[in-house]
PDB file of C-alpha atoms in Angstrom:
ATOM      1  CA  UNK T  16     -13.234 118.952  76.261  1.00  0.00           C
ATOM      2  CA  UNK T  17     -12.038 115.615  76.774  1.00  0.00           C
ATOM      3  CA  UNK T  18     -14.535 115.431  79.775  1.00  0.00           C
ATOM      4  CA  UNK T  19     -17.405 116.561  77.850  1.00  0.00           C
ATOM      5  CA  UNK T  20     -17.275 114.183  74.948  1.00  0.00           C
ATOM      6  CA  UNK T  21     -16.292 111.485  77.163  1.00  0.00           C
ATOM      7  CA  UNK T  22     -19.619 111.878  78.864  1.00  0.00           C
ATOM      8  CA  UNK T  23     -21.528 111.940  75.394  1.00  0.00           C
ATOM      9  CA  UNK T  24     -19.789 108.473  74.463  1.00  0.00           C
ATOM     10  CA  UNK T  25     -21.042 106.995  77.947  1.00  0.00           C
ATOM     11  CA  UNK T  26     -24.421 108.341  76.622  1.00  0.00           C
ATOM     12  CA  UNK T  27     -24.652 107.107  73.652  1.00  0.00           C
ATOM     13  CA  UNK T  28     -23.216 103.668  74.605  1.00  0.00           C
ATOM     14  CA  UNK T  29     -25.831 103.502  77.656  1.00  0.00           C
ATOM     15  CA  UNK T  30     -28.293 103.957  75.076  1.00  0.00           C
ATOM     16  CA  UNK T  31     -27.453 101.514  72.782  1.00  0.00           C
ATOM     17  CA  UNK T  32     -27.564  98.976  75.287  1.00  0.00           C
ATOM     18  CA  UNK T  33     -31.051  99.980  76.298  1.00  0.00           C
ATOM     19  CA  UNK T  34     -32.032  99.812  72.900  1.00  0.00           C
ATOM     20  CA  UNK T  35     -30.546  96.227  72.566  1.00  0.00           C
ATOM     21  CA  UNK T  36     -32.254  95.108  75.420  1.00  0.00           C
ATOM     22  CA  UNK T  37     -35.406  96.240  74.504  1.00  0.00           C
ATOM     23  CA  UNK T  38     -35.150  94.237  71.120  1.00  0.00           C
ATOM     24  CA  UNK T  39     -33.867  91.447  72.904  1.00  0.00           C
ATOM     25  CA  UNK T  40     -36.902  91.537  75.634  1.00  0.00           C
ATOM     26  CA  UNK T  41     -39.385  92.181  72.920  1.00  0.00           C
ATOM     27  CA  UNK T  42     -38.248  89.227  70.576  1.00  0.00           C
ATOM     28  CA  UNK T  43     -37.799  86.614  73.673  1.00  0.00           C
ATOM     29  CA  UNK T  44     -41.605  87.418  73.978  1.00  0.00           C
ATOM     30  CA  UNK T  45     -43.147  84.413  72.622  1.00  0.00           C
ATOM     31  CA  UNK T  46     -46.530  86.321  72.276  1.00  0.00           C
ATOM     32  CA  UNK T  47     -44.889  89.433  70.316  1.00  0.00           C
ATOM     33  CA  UNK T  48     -43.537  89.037  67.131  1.00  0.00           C
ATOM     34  CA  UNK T  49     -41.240  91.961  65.688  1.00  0.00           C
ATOM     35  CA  UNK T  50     -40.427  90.584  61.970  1.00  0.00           C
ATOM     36  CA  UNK T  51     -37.230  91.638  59.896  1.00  0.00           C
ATOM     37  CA  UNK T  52     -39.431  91.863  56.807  1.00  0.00           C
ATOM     38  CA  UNK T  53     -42.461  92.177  56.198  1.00  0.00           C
ATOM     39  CA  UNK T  54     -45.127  89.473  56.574  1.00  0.00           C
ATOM     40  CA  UNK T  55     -46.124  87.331  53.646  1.00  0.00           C
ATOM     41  CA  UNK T  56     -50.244  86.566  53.170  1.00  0.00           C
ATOM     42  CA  UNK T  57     -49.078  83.148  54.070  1.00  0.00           C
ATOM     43  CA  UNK T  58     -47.902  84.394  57.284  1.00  0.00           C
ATOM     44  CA  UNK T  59     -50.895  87.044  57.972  1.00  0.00           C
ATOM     45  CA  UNK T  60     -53.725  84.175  57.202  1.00  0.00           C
ATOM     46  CA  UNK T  61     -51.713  81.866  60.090  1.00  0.00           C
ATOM     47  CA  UNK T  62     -51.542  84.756  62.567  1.00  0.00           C
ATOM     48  CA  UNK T  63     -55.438  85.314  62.277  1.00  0.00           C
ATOM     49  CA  UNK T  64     -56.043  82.043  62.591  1.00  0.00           C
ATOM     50  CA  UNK T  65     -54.029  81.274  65.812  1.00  0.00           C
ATOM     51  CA  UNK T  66     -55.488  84.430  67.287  1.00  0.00           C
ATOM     52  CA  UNK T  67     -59.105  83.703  66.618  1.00  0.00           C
ATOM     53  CA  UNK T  68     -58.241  79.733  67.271  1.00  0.00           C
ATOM     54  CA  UNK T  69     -61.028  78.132  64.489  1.00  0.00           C
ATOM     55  CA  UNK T  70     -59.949  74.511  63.255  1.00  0.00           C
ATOM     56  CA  UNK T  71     -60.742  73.566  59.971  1.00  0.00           C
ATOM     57  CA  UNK T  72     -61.156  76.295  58.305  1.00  0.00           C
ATOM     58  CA  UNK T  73     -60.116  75.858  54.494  1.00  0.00           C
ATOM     59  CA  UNK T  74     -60.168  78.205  51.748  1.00  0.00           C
ATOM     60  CA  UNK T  75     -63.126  78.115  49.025  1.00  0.00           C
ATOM     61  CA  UNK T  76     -61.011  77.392  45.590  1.00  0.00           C
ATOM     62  CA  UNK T  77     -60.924  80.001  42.873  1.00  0.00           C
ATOM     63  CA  UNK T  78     -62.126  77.903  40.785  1.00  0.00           C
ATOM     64  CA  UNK T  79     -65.399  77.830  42.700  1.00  0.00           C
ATOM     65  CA  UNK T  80     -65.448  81.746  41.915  1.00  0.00           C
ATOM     66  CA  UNK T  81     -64.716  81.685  38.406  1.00  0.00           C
ATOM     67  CA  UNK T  82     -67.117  79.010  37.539  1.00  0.00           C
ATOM     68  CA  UNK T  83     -69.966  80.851  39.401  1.00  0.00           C
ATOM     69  CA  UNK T  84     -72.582  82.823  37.594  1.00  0.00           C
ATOM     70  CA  UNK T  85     -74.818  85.764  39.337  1.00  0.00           C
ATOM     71  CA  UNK T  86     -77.510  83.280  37.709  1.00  0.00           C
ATOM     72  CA  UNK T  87     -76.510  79.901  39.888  1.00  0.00           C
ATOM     73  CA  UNK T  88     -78.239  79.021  42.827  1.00  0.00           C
ATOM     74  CA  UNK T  89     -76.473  80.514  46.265  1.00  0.00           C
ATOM     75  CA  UNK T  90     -74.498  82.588  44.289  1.00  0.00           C
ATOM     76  CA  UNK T  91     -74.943  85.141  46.222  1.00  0.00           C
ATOM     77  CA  UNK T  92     -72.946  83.426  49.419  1.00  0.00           C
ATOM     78  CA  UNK T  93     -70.293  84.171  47.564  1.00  0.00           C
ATOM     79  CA  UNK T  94     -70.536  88.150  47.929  1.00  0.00           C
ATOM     80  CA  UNK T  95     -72.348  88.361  51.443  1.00  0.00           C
ATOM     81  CA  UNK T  96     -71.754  90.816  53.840  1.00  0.00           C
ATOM     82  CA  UNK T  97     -72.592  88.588  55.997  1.00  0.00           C
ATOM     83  CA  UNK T  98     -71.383  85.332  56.854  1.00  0.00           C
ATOM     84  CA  UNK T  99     -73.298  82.177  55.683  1.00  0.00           C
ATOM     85  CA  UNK T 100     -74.670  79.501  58.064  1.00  0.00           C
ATOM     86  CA  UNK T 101     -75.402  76.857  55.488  1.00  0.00           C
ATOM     87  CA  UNK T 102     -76.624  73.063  56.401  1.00  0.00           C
ATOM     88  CA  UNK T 103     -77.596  70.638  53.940  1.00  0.00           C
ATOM     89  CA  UNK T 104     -79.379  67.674  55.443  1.00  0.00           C
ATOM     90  CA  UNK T 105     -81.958  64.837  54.327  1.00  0.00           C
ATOM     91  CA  UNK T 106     -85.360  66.360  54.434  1.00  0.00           C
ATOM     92  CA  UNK T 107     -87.135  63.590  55.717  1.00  0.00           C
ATOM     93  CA  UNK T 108     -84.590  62.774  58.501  1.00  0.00           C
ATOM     94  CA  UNK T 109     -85.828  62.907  62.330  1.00  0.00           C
ATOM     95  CA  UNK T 110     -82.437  63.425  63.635  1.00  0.00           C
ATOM     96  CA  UNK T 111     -81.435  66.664  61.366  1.00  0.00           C
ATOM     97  CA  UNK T 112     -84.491  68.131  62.365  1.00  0.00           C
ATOM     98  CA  UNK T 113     -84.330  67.578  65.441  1.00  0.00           C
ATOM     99  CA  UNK T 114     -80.793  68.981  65.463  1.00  0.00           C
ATOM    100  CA  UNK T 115     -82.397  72.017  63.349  1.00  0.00           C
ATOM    101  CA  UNK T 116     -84.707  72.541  65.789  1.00  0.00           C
ATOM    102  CA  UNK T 117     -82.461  72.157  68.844  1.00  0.00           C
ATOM    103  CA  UNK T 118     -80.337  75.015  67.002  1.00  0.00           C
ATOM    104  CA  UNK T 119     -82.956  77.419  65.901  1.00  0.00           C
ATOM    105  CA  UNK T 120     -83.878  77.719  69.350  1.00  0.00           C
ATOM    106  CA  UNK T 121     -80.978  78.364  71.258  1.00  0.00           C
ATOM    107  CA  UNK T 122     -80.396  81.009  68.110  1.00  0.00           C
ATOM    108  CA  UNK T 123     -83.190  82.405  68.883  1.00  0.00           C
ATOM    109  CA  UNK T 124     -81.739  83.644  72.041  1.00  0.00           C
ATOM    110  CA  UNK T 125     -79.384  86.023  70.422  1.00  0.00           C
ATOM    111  CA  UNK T 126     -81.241  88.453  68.537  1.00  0.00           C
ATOM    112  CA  UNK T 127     -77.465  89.889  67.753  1.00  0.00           C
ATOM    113  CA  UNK T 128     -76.752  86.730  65.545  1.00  0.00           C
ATOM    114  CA  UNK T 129     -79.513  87.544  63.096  1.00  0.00           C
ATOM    115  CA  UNK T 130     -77.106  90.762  61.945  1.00  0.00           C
ATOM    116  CA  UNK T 131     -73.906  88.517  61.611  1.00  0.00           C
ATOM    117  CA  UNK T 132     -75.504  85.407  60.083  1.00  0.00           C
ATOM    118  CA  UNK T 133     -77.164  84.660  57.188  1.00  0.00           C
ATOM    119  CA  UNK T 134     -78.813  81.174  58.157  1.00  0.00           C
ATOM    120  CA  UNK T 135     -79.543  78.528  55.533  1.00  0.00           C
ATOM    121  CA  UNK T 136     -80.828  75.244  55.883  1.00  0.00           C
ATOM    122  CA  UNK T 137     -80.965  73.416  52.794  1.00  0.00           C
ATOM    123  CA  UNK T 138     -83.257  70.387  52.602  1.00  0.00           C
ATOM    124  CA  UNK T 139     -82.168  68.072  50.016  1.00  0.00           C
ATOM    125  CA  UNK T 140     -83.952  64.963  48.153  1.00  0.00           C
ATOM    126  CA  UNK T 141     -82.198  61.492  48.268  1.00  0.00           C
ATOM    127  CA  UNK T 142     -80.726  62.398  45.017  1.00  0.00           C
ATOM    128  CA  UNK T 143     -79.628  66.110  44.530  1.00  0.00           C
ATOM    129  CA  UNK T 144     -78.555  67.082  41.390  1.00  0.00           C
ATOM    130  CA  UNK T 145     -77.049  71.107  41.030  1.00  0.00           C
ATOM    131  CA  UNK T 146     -76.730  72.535  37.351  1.00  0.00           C
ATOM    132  CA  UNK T 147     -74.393  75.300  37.185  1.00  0.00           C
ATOM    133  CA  UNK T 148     -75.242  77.615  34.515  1.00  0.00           C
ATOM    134  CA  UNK T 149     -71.695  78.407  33.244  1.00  0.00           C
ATOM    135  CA  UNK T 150     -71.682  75.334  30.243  1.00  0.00           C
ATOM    136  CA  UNK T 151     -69.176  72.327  30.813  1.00  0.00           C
ATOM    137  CA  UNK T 152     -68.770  72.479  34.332  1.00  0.00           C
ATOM    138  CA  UNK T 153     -69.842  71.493  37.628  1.00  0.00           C
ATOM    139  CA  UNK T 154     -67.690  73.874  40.127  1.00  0.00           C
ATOM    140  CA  UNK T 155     -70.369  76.294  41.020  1.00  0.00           C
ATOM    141  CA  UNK T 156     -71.041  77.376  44.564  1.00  0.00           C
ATOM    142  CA  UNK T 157     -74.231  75.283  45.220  1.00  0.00           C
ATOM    143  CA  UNK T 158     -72.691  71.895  44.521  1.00  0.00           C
ATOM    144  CA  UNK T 159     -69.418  72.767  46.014  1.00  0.00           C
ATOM    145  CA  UNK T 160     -71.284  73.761  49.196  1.00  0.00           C
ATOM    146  CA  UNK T 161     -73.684  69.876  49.102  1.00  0.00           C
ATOM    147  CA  UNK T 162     -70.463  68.090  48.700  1.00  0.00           C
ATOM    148  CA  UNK T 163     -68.969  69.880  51.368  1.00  0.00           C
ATOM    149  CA  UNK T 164     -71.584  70.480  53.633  1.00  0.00           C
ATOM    150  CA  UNK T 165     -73.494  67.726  53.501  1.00  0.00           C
ATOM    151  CA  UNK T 166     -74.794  66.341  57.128  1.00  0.00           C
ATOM    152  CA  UNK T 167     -72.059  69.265  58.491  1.00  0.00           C
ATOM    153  CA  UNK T 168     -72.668  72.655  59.116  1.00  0.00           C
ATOM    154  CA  UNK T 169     -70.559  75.223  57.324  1.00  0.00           C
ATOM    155  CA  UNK T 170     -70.222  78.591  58.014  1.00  0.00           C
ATOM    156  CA  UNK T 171     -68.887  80.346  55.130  1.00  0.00           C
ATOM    157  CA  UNK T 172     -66.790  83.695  55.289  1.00  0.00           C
ATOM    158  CA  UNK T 173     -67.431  85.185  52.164  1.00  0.00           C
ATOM    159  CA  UNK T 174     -64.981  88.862  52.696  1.00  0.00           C
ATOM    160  CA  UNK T 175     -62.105  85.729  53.936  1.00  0.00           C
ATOM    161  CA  UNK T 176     -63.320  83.504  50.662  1.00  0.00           C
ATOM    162  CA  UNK T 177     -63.481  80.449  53.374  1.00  0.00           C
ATOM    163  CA  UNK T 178     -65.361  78.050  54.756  1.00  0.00           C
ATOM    164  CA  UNK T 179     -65.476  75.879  58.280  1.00  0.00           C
ATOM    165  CA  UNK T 180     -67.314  72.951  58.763  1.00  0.00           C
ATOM    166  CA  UNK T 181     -68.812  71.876  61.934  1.00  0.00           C
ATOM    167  CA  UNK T 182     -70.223  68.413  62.590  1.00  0.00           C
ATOM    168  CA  UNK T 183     -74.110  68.450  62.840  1.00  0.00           C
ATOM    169  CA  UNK T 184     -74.318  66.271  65.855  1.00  0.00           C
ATOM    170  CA  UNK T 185     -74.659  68.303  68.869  1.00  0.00           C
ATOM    171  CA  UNK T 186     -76.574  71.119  68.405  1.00  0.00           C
ATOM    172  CA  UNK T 187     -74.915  72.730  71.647  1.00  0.00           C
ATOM    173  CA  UNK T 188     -71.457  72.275  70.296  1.00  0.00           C
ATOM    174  CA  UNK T 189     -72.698  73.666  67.061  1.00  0.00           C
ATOM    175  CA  UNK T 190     -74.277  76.796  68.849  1.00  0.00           C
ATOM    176  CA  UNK T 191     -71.072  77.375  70.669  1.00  0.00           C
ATOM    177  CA  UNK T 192     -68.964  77.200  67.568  1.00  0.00           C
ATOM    178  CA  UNK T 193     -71.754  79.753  65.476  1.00  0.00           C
ATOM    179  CA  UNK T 194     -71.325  82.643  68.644  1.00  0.00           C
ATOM    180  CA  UNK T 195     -67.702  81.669  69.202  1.00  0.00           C
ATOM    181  CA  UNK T 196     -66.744  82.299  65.182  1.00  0.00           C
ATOM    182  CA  UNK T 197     -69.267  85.649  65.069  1.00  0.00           C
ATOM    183  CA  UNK T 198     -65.878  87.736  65.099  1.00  0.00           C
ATOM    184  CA  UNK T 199     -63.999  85.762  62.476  1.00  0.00           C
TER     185      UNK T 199
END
């Protein structure tokens, strides 16, 4: 008996070794995290970020939601299914339309991105002035998005309730940002 049992101890002391190991291999990983609790929304929102590598994305504040009404201009950005391309530019400026131009054509090219974008160009007047509709306030969608968005691109990720802005310079750079972000 003691032979038998003796055996079963070597077993089980072969196995927890293994199993030690195995923790110790698959925690050394830098690329594999195994957490001892789970992750906090902090923690998710990082780990999609450094997997799908956009800079500058920041969230849209909740205030920008509550002071929205289904009656404000753009509102609906807010709710898409799709994401948002939104530009708002000078309308009488050569160099935005040219960039406008430069962009619509290569997105022309990709028939695809017509199903994951919404795009919005947004002329504006010298002076823009947004009214939201909800009294006393000015925190509604549109004039968030001209304040933000002004001379920059911004795609907007309504489901993530966030926005990235891209700077209207290039339009190449800005084309390779719009199909690189299609999965975000």
């Amino acid at each position: 008996m003691t032979v038998k049992s003796g055996n079963h101890s070597l077993a089980k002391f072969i196995a927890l070794i293994i199993i030690v190991a195995f923790l110790y291999a698959v925690n050394s990983n830098g690329n594999t995290i195994v957490p001892d609790r789970p992750l906090t929304k902090a923690e998710k929102k990082a780990l999609q970020k450094k997997k799908i590598g956009i800079k500058g994305v920041s969230n849209i504040p909740e205030r920008i939601y509550k002071n929205t009404l289904t009656s404000d201009n753009l509102a609906g950005f807010l709710t898409s299914r799709q994401k948002i391309i939104y530009y708002a530019y000078l309308e009488n400026c050569t160099e935005s339309n040219a960039f406008l131009a430069d962009l619509e054509s290569m997105m022309s090219k990709y028939p695809e991105l017509k199903y994951i974008y919404r795009y919005y160009p947004s002329p504006q007047e010298h002076t823009t002035l947004v009214t939201c509709n909800k009294a006393g306030t000015n925190d509604c969608v549109e004039n968030y998005l001209i304040q933000n968005c002004s001379e920059n691109l911004c795609i907007i990720n309504p489901t993530k309730r966030q926005l990235v802005k891209i700077a209207a310079t290039d339009p190449k750079i800005a084309f390779e940002r719009i199909y690189k972000y299609k999965n975000w």
